[in-house]
């Protein structure tokens, strides 16, 4: 008879990580308060320098990312935007030109010039351009062609293929729906049966897997949940078991694991942390904004009449006239409700996860003081982890706030208040004011 | 991309890497020119292989190779042997690409594509997989591919089950292996494979297996997750069942057209209705859809209309709900008639997971309508319910026979509950209980205690379905008490479970229920002097559960608890007076279930925390008031929406459809002087606000 032995390889690895992390925490707690505060400081300048260099020139080790070049743009540009910095105009121009060369004549963006269009790199390219903002960037996107590319990627099952002849999975659904929603080209044809596909990927654990039959995974759970919110079918998911699953993915280190019994990884600060941001806003949404008002009442109902009317457009189905009239408003959700609402200032709400512990993990364990962030101590920094650790940090800092526009309370921000990052729109993971600019641009309001 | 092993670069490595990058650039230029001019010569195809070896993520190159293969297959001179060798070349390229990066989506996908062509031997695949799965036993690409291959080669699920067993023996923390085991077992059970005809044969062995892992290290997460799946498999009854109804089977319902005292009828089943109709409530064991006049038929002497409108009682506005209601009109003249309701004789009532309701059941009750001579002076009296201690008198044991829960058992029998088939479940649970009691003797283990509490609760529910005894409830309450102390981080979760068990215990028998039944009578108002009030106050409840036995309640006191949510209360369709005072309700939207209570007239929500926090974090699971359907519905009464109501949108949303006479809201942050006129405006029926008579 075989028997089990303990500890397993998994347990040994876990113990090693815990030792490493706890020794960092111990060093931290043994320090005088002044040094503690320094330890917790977000090394903004170093991060921005590391990021900006990456946009100019990458080392040869980046060969393997050659089919993901728009992703590198997005990770870097979004991280820079989170720190409220800008890239210089020449670099910005170059990036727009580069992404334009990635755009396929028949729609969609490939991993580099000449490569096949691919949904994931399309998402990265569109999010990059939205993050850059401005007419040149936004108008460089060929929405009509992009729409027809998406229709070609739509599978009869309801899911999407990553590229022509490529794999179908939850990532593909999210990137397609997110881009379509952001560019205001989401219609019933694209939405049809996507919900069924996502539902078939929710496992008994509560989370969502990449494809049917697989185990629940943080990245896919974020993608699946965000997709369901965007197509307004979120109540079809078993949200209660989804929340059960995700709350138990935060470990003793403070950071999140991606799957049951895996090691902590800084990037899940966003994939799992972002799930909480989505869930919080699902229920915190305020009624004022979604009620379509009579014309005469617009100015009195809201102090911000512009936003009000743009909301009205969305809730009535968008205004993308090229695709004909959208009669069925039920397939679209008012995405503004998810991101921000107008109620009064500093409302305090307890988050469903330990936000301060996660911030502590990001700042003390994921941060490379020379710039850049990483998976865990002992790993090296990269742009991917920098992007998702910082996005996660931004989510944490606002995990108590109801209102994204108002600055959070000092105690919600671990370390000096200067650590505060820009707020994001959690459905798309772009900085909020960039989203608003793009939203106005593409809804024509 | 993410998760690839990285090494810190050394100077000499860096030089080599630069050379590599240059090589790659040259390769790429050449490759794209071949690709764009559709050149599929041997040299060109080989070049793409070199490219992929360096960068397996180059999906364009994978697609190019697919096109090249298709191109080759369409040539007139291709024969079975050469086809095979071409496809084998593809497999070789994938294999070396995977060695480079075994997380490459493109490489795994290409391999699936090649094998789907059906010309290659698949024997090699499992060996290859073994290699990769040894290197990274959690790689989900490899597990997905494994499922794909075993389906393609018709490998028996039993062999795959054996494989998961080996993987688990190598490392029982490998949750991917446990997960795949649950997927395989579900498939085997579903198709009733040999040796897997029923859960009865399979699950007990699985329990044995998991115990080894759990006892080896109770702190490991993987085993507990699998155990939770097993427990779910053991207790879940797939088929929808009717667990409770109002009116209950065999009961006598006395209907009175207006509020007045009537003679001899039981206060439990006397209903005052000012709408000329009474509700029929169906309470299922799980959410179902398809309840309609074609799936539920009603025979009665007085209402000839066959098309009753069944409404799902769900806050999320979905067409799936655990509780359904329809309103049956009754005549104003004196009447004694019986009503028979038949549920599920056609097959359209289905659960969320697609299981049909297949226990057709019938229940009947008698309706007595009492003619009332309208006395206008009596009607206009604005009643004032005072939730004072002196107004409640113990109901006592009198008229015990008329308490409507008696008839639960009769209903169950009619359900033809699958009792014989459940024996193994009870045995399995009993064994598990024993096992975890042992574990807890060895060590103090939180998850062990939680599991034991869940097991005991499931055992009680299964052994005495819908019945009168919960033998382990004391022990379960004790366990949750312990857990609250041991694990304060999850205190609220345990508290909720505690409340739920406590409520089940109190509602489980006539005796315990009667202890909480009081007769309401105050000095002023005689109009409802005969009302029974169920008082579940001062119990530190944090959650409302087990409401299926309380469908008859018209007056309910839940004050002085710790409720943050009243989820499920929408099932209590007869409620006319409700006291939620002195709880921890944090927002008006937490009151959303009340919107479904059309008979509610008196509501006390005083001394809660409404307005303290602008978001109620306990309501994560309920639907957003912003869902489109709500917005549309609101379009209709735009006239009501003005500046004032906009600022109190939640109040408008919750109270608009209620016909309250009396509301107490004092002691909440939101209830300031500006708010009261708003309430009066929203609810024209309101006669009394915070005890003050309105004009």
CSV table of N, CA, C and O in Angstrom, one decimal, chain B residues 627-663:
chain,number,residue,atom,x,y,z
B,627,UNK,N,-29.6,47.5,-12.4
B,627,UNK,CA,-29.7,46.6,-13.5
B,627,UNK,C,-30.7,47.2,-14.5
B,627,UNK,O,-31.6,48.0,-14.1
B,628,UNK,N,-30.5,46.9,-15.7
B,628,UNK,CA,-31.3,47.6,-16.8
B,628,UNK,C,-32.8,47.5,-16.6
B,628,UNK,O,-33.5,48.4,-16.8
B,629,UNK,N,-33.2,46.3,-16.1
B,629,UNK,CA,-34.7,46.2,-16.0
B,629,UNK,C,-35.3,47.2,-15.0
B,629,UNK,O,-36.3,47.7,-15.2
B,630,UNK,N,-34.5,47.5,-14.0
B,630,UNK,CA,-35.0,48.5,-13.0
B,630,UNK,C,-35.1,49.8,-13.7
B,630,UNK,O,-36.0,50.5,-13.5
B,631,UNK,N,-34.0,50.2,-14.4
B,631,UNK,CA,-34.0,51.4,-15.1
B,631,UNK,C,-35.2,51.6,-16.0
B,631,UNK,O,-35.8,52.6,-16.0
B,632,UNK,N,-35.5,50.5,-16.7
B,632,UNK,CA,-36.6,50.6,-17.7
B,632,UNK,C,-37.9,50.8,-17.0
B,632,UNK,O,-38.8,51.6,-17.4
B,633,UNK,N,-38.1,50.0,-15.9
B,633,UNK,CA,-39.3,50.1,-15.1
B,633,UNK,C,-39.5,51.5,-14.6
B,633,UNK,O,-40.6,52.0,-14.5
B,634,UNK,N,-38.4,52.2,-14.3
B,634,UNK,CA,-38.5,53.5,-13.7
B,634,UNK,C,-39.0,54.5,-14.7
B,634,UNK,O,-39.5,55.6,-14.4
B,635,UNK,N,-38.7,54.2,-16.0
B,635,UNK,CA,-39.0,55.2,-17.0
B,635,UNK,C,-40.5,55.6,-16.9
B,635,UNK,O,-40.8,56.8,-17.2
B,636,UNK,N,-41.3,54.7,-16.5
B,636,UNK,CA,-42.7,54.9,-16.5
B,636,UNK,C,-43.2,56.1,-15.6
B,636,UNK,O,-44.0,56.9,-16.0
B,637,UNK,N,-42.6,56.1,-14.4
B,637,UNK,CA,-43.0,57.2,-13.6
B,637,UNK,C,-42.0,58.3,-13.5
B,637,UNK,O,-41.5,58.6,-12.4
B,638,UNK,N,-41.6,58.8,-14.6
B,638,UNK,CA,-40.7,59.9,-14.6
B,638,UNK,C,-41.1,61.1,-13.8
B,638,UNK,O,-40.4,61.9,-13.2
B,639,UNK,N,-42.5,61.3,-13.7
B,639,UNK,CA,-43.0,62.4,-13.0
B,639,UNK,C,-42.6,62.4,-11.6
B,639,UNK,O,-42.5,63.4,-11.0
B,640,UNK,N,-42.5,61.2,-11.0
B,640,UNK,CA,-42.2,61.1,-9.6
B,640,UNK,C,-40.8,61.5,-9.3
B,640,UNK,O,-40.4,61.9,-8.3
B,641,UNK,N,-39.9,61.2,-10.4
B,641,UNK,CA,-38.5,61.4,-10.2
B,641,UNK,C,-38.2,62.9,-10.3
B,641,UNK,O,-38.4,63.5,-11.3
B,642,UNK,N,-37.9,63.5,-9.2
B,642,UNK,CA,-37.5,64.9,-9.2
B,642,UNK,C,-36.2,65.0,-8.4
B,642,UNK,O,-35.7,64.0,-7.9
B,643,UNK,N,-35.8,66.2,-8.2
B,643,UNK,CA,-34.6,66.4,-7.5
B,643,UNK,C,-34.5,65.7,-6.2
B,643,UNK,O,-33.6,65.1,-5.8
B,644,UNK,N,-35.7,65.8,-5.5
B,644,UNK,CA,-35.7,65.3,-4.1
B,644,UNK,C,-35.5,63.8,-4.1
B,644,UNK,O,-34.6,63.2,-3.5
B,645,UNK,N,-36.3,63.1,-4.9
B,645,UNK,CA,-36.2,61.6,-4.9
B,645,UNK,C,-34.9,61.2,-5.5
B,645,UNK,O,-34.4,60.1,-5.1
B,646,UNK,N,-34.3,61.9,-6.4
B,646,UNK,CA,-33.0,61.5,-7.0
B,646,UNK,C,-32.0,61.4,-5.9
B,646,UNK,O,-31.2,60.5,-5.9
B,647,UNK,N,-32.0,62.4,-5.0
B,647,UNK,CA,-31.0,62.3,-3.9
B,647,UNK,C,-31.3,61.2,-2.9
B,647,UNK,O,-30.4,60.8,-2.2
B,648,UNK,N,-32.5,60.7,-2.9
B,648,UNK,CA,-32.8,59.6,-2.0
B,648,UNK,C,-33.3,58.4,-2.9
B,648,UNK,O,-34.3,57.8,-2.6
B,649,UNK,N,-32.5,58.1,-3.9
B,649,UNK,CA,-33.0,57.2,-4.9
B,649,UNK,C,-33.2,55.8,-4.3
B,649,UNK,O,-34.2,55.1,-4.6
B,650,UNK,N,-32.4,55.4,-3.3
B,650,UNK,CA,-32.6,54.1,-2.7
B,650,UNK,C,-33.9,54.0,-2.0
B,650,UNK,O,-34.6,53.0,-2.0
B,651,UNK,N,-34.2,55.1,-1.3
B,651,UNK,CA,-35.5,55.1,-0.6
B,651,UNK,C,-36.7,55.0,-1.6
B,651,UNK,O,-37.6,54.2,-1.3
B,652,UNK,N,-36.6,55.7,-2.6
B,652,UNK,CA,-37.6,55.6,-3.7
B,652,UNK,C,-37.7,54.2,-4.2
B,652,UNK,O,-38.8,53.6,-4.3
B,653,UNK,N,-36.5,53.6,-4.5
B,653,UNK,CA,-36.5,52.3,-5.0
B,653,UNK,C,-37.1,51.2,-4.1
B,653,UNK,O,-37.9,50.4,-4.5
B,654,UNK,N,-36.8,51.3,-2.8
B,654,UNK,CA,-37.3,50.3,-1.9
B,654,UNK,C,-38.8,50.5,-1.5
B,654,UNK,O,-39.6,49.6,-1.4
B,655,UNK,N,-39.1,51.8,-1.2
B,655,UNK,CA,-40.4,52.0,-0.6
B,655,UNK,C,-41.6,52.3,-1.6
B,655,UNK,O,-42.7,52.2,-1.3
B,656,UNK,N,-41.2,52.6,-2.8
B,656,UNK,CA,-42.2,53.0,-3.8
B,656,UNK,C,-43.3,52.0,-4.0
B,656,UNK,O,-44.5,52.4,-4.1
B,657,UNK,N,-43.0,50.7,-4.0
B,657,UNK,CA,-44.0,49.7,-4.2
B,657,UNK,C,-44.7,49.2,-2.9
B,657,UNK,O,-45.6,48.3,-3.0
B,658,UNK,N,-44.3,49.7,-1.8
B,658,UNK,CA,-44.9,49.2,-0.5
B,658,UNK,C,-46.1,50.1,-0.2
B,658,UNK,O,-46.2,51.3,-0.5
B,659,UNK,N,-47.1,49.4,0.5
B,659,UNK,CA,-48.2,50.2,0.9
B,659,UNK,C,-48.2,50.3,2.4
B,659,UNK,O,-49.1,49.8,3.1
B,660,UNK,N,-47.2,50.9,2.9
B,660,UNK,CA,-47.1,51.0,4.4
B,660,UNK,C,-48.1,51.9,5.0
B,660,UNK,O,-48.3,53.0,4.4
B,661,UNK,N,-48.6,51.6,6.2
B,661,UNK,CA,-49.4,52.5,7.0
B,661,UNK,C,-48.5,53.2,8.0
B,661,UNK,O,-48.7,54.3,8.4
B,662,UNK,N,-47.6,52.3,8.5
B,662,UNK,CA,-46.8,52.8,9.7
B,662,UNK,C,-45.4,52.4,9.5
B,662,UNK,O,-45.0,51.3,9.1
B,663,UNK,N,-44.5,53.4,9.7
B,663,UNK,CA,-43.1,53.2,9.5
B,663,UNK,C,-42.3,53.9,10.7
B,663,UNK,O,-42.6,55.0,11.0
